[in-house]
Amino acid sequence: MRIATYNVNGVNGRLPVLLRWLALARPDVVCLQELKAPQDKFPEAALREAGYEAIWHGQSRWNGVAILSRSGTLHETRRGLPGDPLDEQSRYIEAAVGGVLVAGLYLPNGNPRPGPKFDFKLRWFERLHAHLAELVALDAPVVIAGDFNVMPTDRDVYVPERWRDDALFAPEVKAAYARLLEQGWTDALRHMHPDETIYTFWKYWRGAFERDAGLRIDHILLNPAAAARLVDADVDRRPRGWEKTSDHAPVWVELAPAARKTRSARRAKSAS
DNA sequence: ATGACACATTATATGTGA
C-alpha cells in the first residue's frame, strides 16, 4: 500500500500536474495540502475520473487539506485538530482506509517570528502532540502525512545558517517536532535514508530546484504498527521539474500488506 | 537586509507562503 503526501499549492491551478502525477505514480492514498480552494470548488469530478475518491476540508484562498484513495473507501474519522474551538483554519483531516488510519496535516508556517503567527504555530504543535498521543499506541497502523513546515535538523536545510531565526527552523519548532518523535513515531523518510541529503521543497526563484537548494519540510510519521510494515519511502522529484508545478514534491511510503492472521492468532484474539 | 515567484480573490492590489 503506497501512501503519499503532496503540497500542491493550489489544487485547481495544479490540477493538470496533479492528474499527471497520479497517473504516473498511482499511489493508493494521497494527502493533499494547500488546496487554496473553498469547499465547493474542489475538483472532485476530475479526481473521480482519474480513479480517486476524496474527502476534503476546503477554505477560501488559504490552507485546505484532502485525502484521496483509489483502492479503498475513505471512512472519515476527524476534520480539524481538536483543542481550540476558535481555530477555523482547514489544516487537519483524518480517515481510515484499507485498515490504516491516515491523517493529512498542514502545519502553520509561523513566520514572522516572533509574533502571533509564530505563537499560533507553537500552540498548533501542542494540540497535535496531545492528539497524536492518542493515536501512536493504536494496534492499527497509523500514518501522519503532510507539510509540517519544519526542517528537523541541519541536514534538512541547504544552508542552515540562513534559516536559524526562521519559523521553520527555530529551536522551539525543532524541539516540538522532536517531542512528537519521542512519542514513538518513526520519520519514515529519514529512517529509510539515514545519511542522505533529502529535500521536499525548493523555492521557485533563483533556480533553486536546479541547484538543489531545498528544504525537507514534508514528512510522513509512522506509529510502531505502521513502522513494522515499512518497505520503502522516498521523494518523487519528477513533478517538481514540470511546468506550472508546485514548489513541493510528493513524498511517499510503501507499507507491506498486513500479515495474514493465523488460525491460532484469530483463536487467541476471539478468546481474549 | 532584500528579493526572487506563484497562488488566491466575486481581484486589477493585497495577503500569504517558506
Coordinates of C-alpha atoms (C1' of nucleotides) in Angstrom, one line a residue:
Chain A
M1 CA 0.0 0.0 0.0
R2 CA 1.5 3.3 -1.1
I3 CA 0.6 6.4 0.8
A4 CA 1.8 9.8 -0.3
T5 CA 1.7 13.5 0.8
Y6 CA 1.8 16.4 -1.7
N7 CA 1.5 20.1 -1.0
V8 CA 0.0 21.1 -4.3
N9 CA 0.0 24.9 -3.8
G10 CA -3.5 25.4 -5.3
V11 CA -5.4 22.2 -6.2
N12 CA -7.2 23.8 -9.2
G13 CA -4.2 25.7 -10.5
R14 CA -2.1 22.5 -10.3
L15 CA -4.8 20.1 -11.4
P16 CA -3.0 19.1 -14.7
V17 CA 0.2 18.4 -12.7
L18 CA -1.7 16.5 -10.0
L19 CA -3.5 14.3 -12.5
R20 CA -0.3 13.7 -14.5
W21 CA 1.4 12.6 -11.3
L22 CA -1.4 10.4 -10.1
A23 CA -1.4 8.6 -13.5
L24 CA 2.4 8.2 -13.3
A25 CA 2.9 7.2 -9.7
R26 CA -0.5 5.5 -8.9
P27 CA -0.4 6.0 -5.1
D28 CA -3.2 4.2 -3.3
V29 CA -3.8 7.1 -0.8
V30 CA -2.7 10.7 -1.1
C31 CA -2.9 13.5 1.4
L32 CA -3.0 16.9 -0.2
Q33 CA -2.3 20.3 1.4
E34 CA -2.7 23.9 0.4
L35 CA -5.8 23.3 -1.7
K36 CA -6.4 27.1 -1.8
A37 CA -10.0 26.3 -2.7
P38 CA -13.3 26.8 -1.0
Q39 CA -15.3 23.6 -0.2
D40 CA -17.4 23.7 -3.3
K41 CA -14.5 24.4 -5.7
F42 CA -12.7 21.1 -5.0
P43 CA -12.1 19.2 -8.3
E44 CA -14.0 16.1 -7.1
A45 CA -15.2 15.0 -10.6
A46 CA -11.8 15.2 -12.3
L47 CA -10.3 13.2 -9.5
R48 CA -13.1 10.6 -9.6
E49 CA -12.5 10.4 -13.4
A50 CA -8.9 9.6 -12.5
G51 CA -10.0 6.8 -10.2
Y52 CA -9.7 8.6 -6.9
E53 CA -12.4 9.2 -4.3
A54 CA -11.8 12.1 -2.0
I55 CA -12.6 13.8 1.2
W56 CA -11.6 17.4 1.7
H57 CA -11.8 20.4 4.0
G58 CA -11.6 23.5 1.9
Q59 CA -11.1 27.1 2.8
S60 CA -11.2 30.1 0.6
R61 CA -7.8 31.4 -0.6
W62 CA -5.6 29.6 2.0
N63 CA -4.9 26.3 3.6
G64 CA -7.2 23.3 2.7
V65 CA -6.5 19.6 3.1
A66 CA -7.7 16.5 1.4
I67 CA -7.3 12.7 1.3
L68 CA -7.6 10.7 -1.9
S69 CA -8.0 7.0 -2.3
R70 CA -8.1 4.7 -5.3
S71 CA -8.0 1.4 -3.5
G72 CA -10.4 1.6 -0.6
T73 CA -13.3 3.5 0.8
L74 CA -12.4 6.5 2.9
H75 CA -14.0 6.5 6.3
E76 CA -13.5 10.0 7.7
T77 CA -12.7 10.0 11.4
R78 CA -11.9 13.7 12.0
R79 CA -11.6 17.0 10.3
G80 CA -10.0 19.8 12.2
L81 CA -7.4 19.3 15.0
P82 CA -9.1 19.3 18.4
G83 CA -8.1 21.6 21.3
D84 CA -9.1 25.1 20.0
P85 CA -12.7 25.8 19.1
L86 CA -11.7 29.2 17.8
D87 CA -9.3 27.7 15.2
E88 CA -11.3 27.7 11.9
Q89 CA -8.3 27.0 9.6
S90 CA -8.5 23.9 7.4
R91 CA -5.3 22.1 8.3
Y92 CA -6.2 18.6 9.5
I93 CA -8.2 15.7 8.1
E94 CA -8.2 12.0 9.1
A95 CA -9.7 8.8 7.7
A96 CA -9.5 5.1 8.0
V97 CA -8.8 3.4 4.7
G98 CA -7.7 -0.2 3.9
G99 CA -7.1 -1.0 7.6
V100 CA -4.8 2.1 8.1
L101 CA -5.6 5.3 9.9
V102 CA -4.3 8.2 7.7
A103 CA -4.0 11.8 8.9
G104 CA -3.2 14.6 6.5
L105 CA -2.0 17.9 8.0
Y106 CA -0.7 21.3 7.0
L107 CA 1.1 22.8 10.0
P108 CA 1.1 26.6 10.2
N109 CA 4.1 28.4 8.6
G110 CA 4.6 30.6 11.7
N111 CA 6.5 33.5 10.1
P112 CA 7.3 36.1 11.1
R113 CA 9.0 35.1 14.3
P114 CA 8.4 36.4 16.9
G115 CA 4.7 37.2 16.5
P116 CA 1.1 35.9 16.8
K117 CA 1.6 33.6 13.8
F118 CA 4.6 32.0 15.4
D119 CA 2.6 31.6 18.7
F120 CA -0.2 30.0 16.8
K121 CA 2.2 27.5 15.2
L122 CA 3.6 26.5 18.7
R123 CA 0.0 26.1 20.0
W124 CA -0.9 24.0 17.0
F125 CA 2.1 21.8 17.7
E126 CA 0.9 21.4 21.3
R127 CA -2.6 20.4 20.1
L128 CA -1.0 18.0 17.6
H129 CA 1.1 16.4 20.3
A130 CA -2.0 15.9 22.5
H131 CA -4.0 14.3 19.7
L132 CA -1.2 12.1 18.4
A133 CA -0.6 10.8 21.9
E134 CA -3.9 9.1 21.5
L135 CA -3.0 7.6 18.1
V136 CA 0.5 6.4 18.5
A137 CA -0.3 3.3 20.6
L138 CA -3.2 2.0 18.5
D139 CA -2.9 -1.6 17.4
A140 CA -3.7 -0.5 13.8
P141 CA -1.1 1.2 11.6
V142 CA -1.3 5.0 11.8
V143 CA 0.3 7.3 9.1
I144 CA 0.6 11.0 9.8
A145 CA 1.5 12.7 6.5
G146 CA 1.8 16.3 5.5
D147 CA 3.6 19.6 5.3
F148 CA 4.9 20.1 8.8
N149 CA 6.7 23.3 8.0
V150 CA 9.7 22.1 10.0
M151 CA 13.2 21.2 9.0
P152 CA 14.1 18.7 11.7
T153 CA 17.9 19.0 11.6
D154 CA 20.7 20.9 9.9
R155 CA 20.9 18.1 7.4
D156 CA 17.5 19.1 6.1
V157 CA 18.4 22.6 5.0
Y158 CA 20.7 23.6 2.1
V159 CA 22.3 26.5 4.1
P160 CA 21.3 26.1 7.8
E161 CA 22.9 29.3 8.9
R162 CA 20.5 31.4 6.8
W163 CA 17.5 29.8 8.5
R164 CA 18.4 29.9 12.2
D165 CA 15.8 32.5 13.1
D166 CA 13.1 31.4 10.7
A167 CA 9.8 30.0 12.0
L168 CA 10.5 26.7 10.1
F169 CA 13.8 26.1 11.8
A170 CA 13.7 27.9 15.1
P171 CA 14.9 25.9 18.2
E172 CA 11.3 25.8 19.7
V173 CA 9.9 24.3 16.5
K174 CA 12.6 21.7 16.0
A175 CA 12.1 20.8 19.7
A176 CA 8.3 20.5 19.1
Y177 CA 8.9 18.1 16.2
A178 CA 11.4 16.1 18.3
R179 CA 8.9 15.8 21.1
L180 CA 6.5 14.2 18.5
L181 CA 9.1 11.6 17.6
E182 CA 9.6 10.9 21.3
Q183 CA 6.0 9.7 21.4
G184 CA 7.1 6.8 19.3
W185 CA 6.7 8.0 15.7
T186 CA 9.1 7.0 13.0
D187 CA 10.1 9.6 10.5
A188 CA 9.8 7.3 7.5
L189 CA 12.0 9.2 5.0
R190 CA 14.9 9.7 7.4
H191 CA 14.6 6.1 8.7
M192 CA 15.0 4.7 5.1
H193 CA 17.7 7.2 4.2
P194 CA 19.7 8.0 7.4
D195 CA 22.7 9.6 5.7
E196 CA 21.3 11.2 2.6
T197 CA 20.5 14.8 1.9
I198 CA 16.8 14.8 1.2
Y199 CA 14.7 17.8 0.2
T200 CA 10.9 18.1 -0.5
F201 CA 10.6 21.8 -1.2
W202 CA 12.5 24.2 -3.4
K203 CA 11.7 27.9 -3.9
Y204 CA 10.5 28.9 -7.3
W205 CA 13.2 31.5 -7.9
R206 CA 16.9 31.6 -8.5
G207 CA 16.9 28.2 -10.0
A208 CA 16.6 26.6 -6.5
F209 CA 15.5 23.2 -7.8
E210 CA 18.2 23.1 -10.5
R211 CA 20.8 24.0 -7.8
D212 CA 19.1 21.5 -5.4
A213 CA 18.9 24.3 -2.8
G214 CA 16.0 22.9 -0.9
L215 CA 14.4 22.1 2.4
R216 CA 12.9 18.9 3.9
I217 CA 9.6 20.0 5.4
D218 CA 7.1 17.4 4.2
H219 CA 7.2 14.4 6.5
I220 CA 5.4 11.0 7.0
L221 CA 5.3 9.7 10.6
L222 CA 4.5 6.1 11.3
N223 CA 3.3 4.6 14.6
P224 CA 5.0 1.3 15.6
A225 CA 2.4 -0.8 13.9
A226 CA 2.9 1.0 10.6
A227 CA 6.7 1.2 11.0
A228 CA 6.7 -2.6 11.3
R229 CA 5.3 -2.7 7.8
L230 CA 7.6 0.0 6.2
V231 CA 9.1 -1.3 3.0
D232 CA 10.4 1.9 1.4
A233 CA 10.0 5.7 1.4
D234 CA 11.2 8.4 -0.9
V235 CA 10.6 11.8 -2.5
D236 CA 9.2 11.8 -6.1
R237 CA 11.2 14.7 -7.6
R238 CA 9.8 14.2 -11.1
P239 CA 6.8 16.6 -10.9
R240 CA 8.9 19.3 -9.3
G241 CA 10.6 19.7 -12.7
W242 CA 7.3 20.1 -14.7
E243 CA 5.8 23.3 -16.0
K244 CA 3.3 25.2 -13.7
T245 CA 4.2 22.9 -10.8
S246 CA 4.1 23.2 -7.0
D247 CA 7.1 24.3 -5.1
H248 CA 6.9 21.0 -3.1
A249 CA 7.5 17.4 -4.4
P250 CA 5.4 14.4 -3.3
V251 CA 6.7 12.2 -0.5
W252 CA 5.6 8.5 -0.2
V253 CA 5.8 5.4 1.9
E254 CA 5.2 1.8 0.9
L255 CA 3.7 -0.4 3.5
A256 CA 3.7 -4.2 3.2
P257 CA 0.4 -5.9 3.2
A258 CA -1.0 -6.8 6.6
A259 CA 0.3 -10.2 7.7
R260 CA -2.5 -12.7 7.4
K261 CA -3.7 -13.8 10.8
T262 CA -3.0 -17.4 11.6
R263 CA -5.8 -19.6 12.8
S264 CA -4.2 -19.7 16.3
A265 CA -3.9 -15.9 16.4
R266 CA -7.5 -15.5 15.5
R267 CA -8.5 -18.0 18.1
A268 CA -6.4 -16.2 20.7
K269 CA -8.0 -12.9 19.8
S270 CA -11.5 -14.1 19.9
A271 CA -10.8 -15.7 23.3
S272 CA -9.5 -12.6 24.8
Chain B
dA1 C1' 18.7 43.1 4.7
dT2 C1' 16.4 42.3 0.5
dG3 C1' 14.2 39.9 -3.1
dA4 C1' 13.3 36.4 -6.3
dC5 C1' 8.0 33.7 -7.9
dA6 C1' 3.2 32.0 -7.6
dC7 C1' -1.2 31.1 -5.6
dA8 C1' -5.8 33.1 -4.3
dT9 C1' -9.6 36.9 -4.6
dT10 C1' -16.7 37.7 -6.8
dA11 C1' -9.3 41.0 -7.9
dT12 C1' -6.9 44.8 -11.1
dA13 C1' -3.6 45.4 -5.3
dT14 C1' -3.0 42.6 -1.4
dG15 C1' -2.1 38.7 1.8
dT16 C1' 0.2 34.6 2.2
dG17 C1' 3.7 31.4 1.6
dA18 C1' 8.8 29.2 3.2

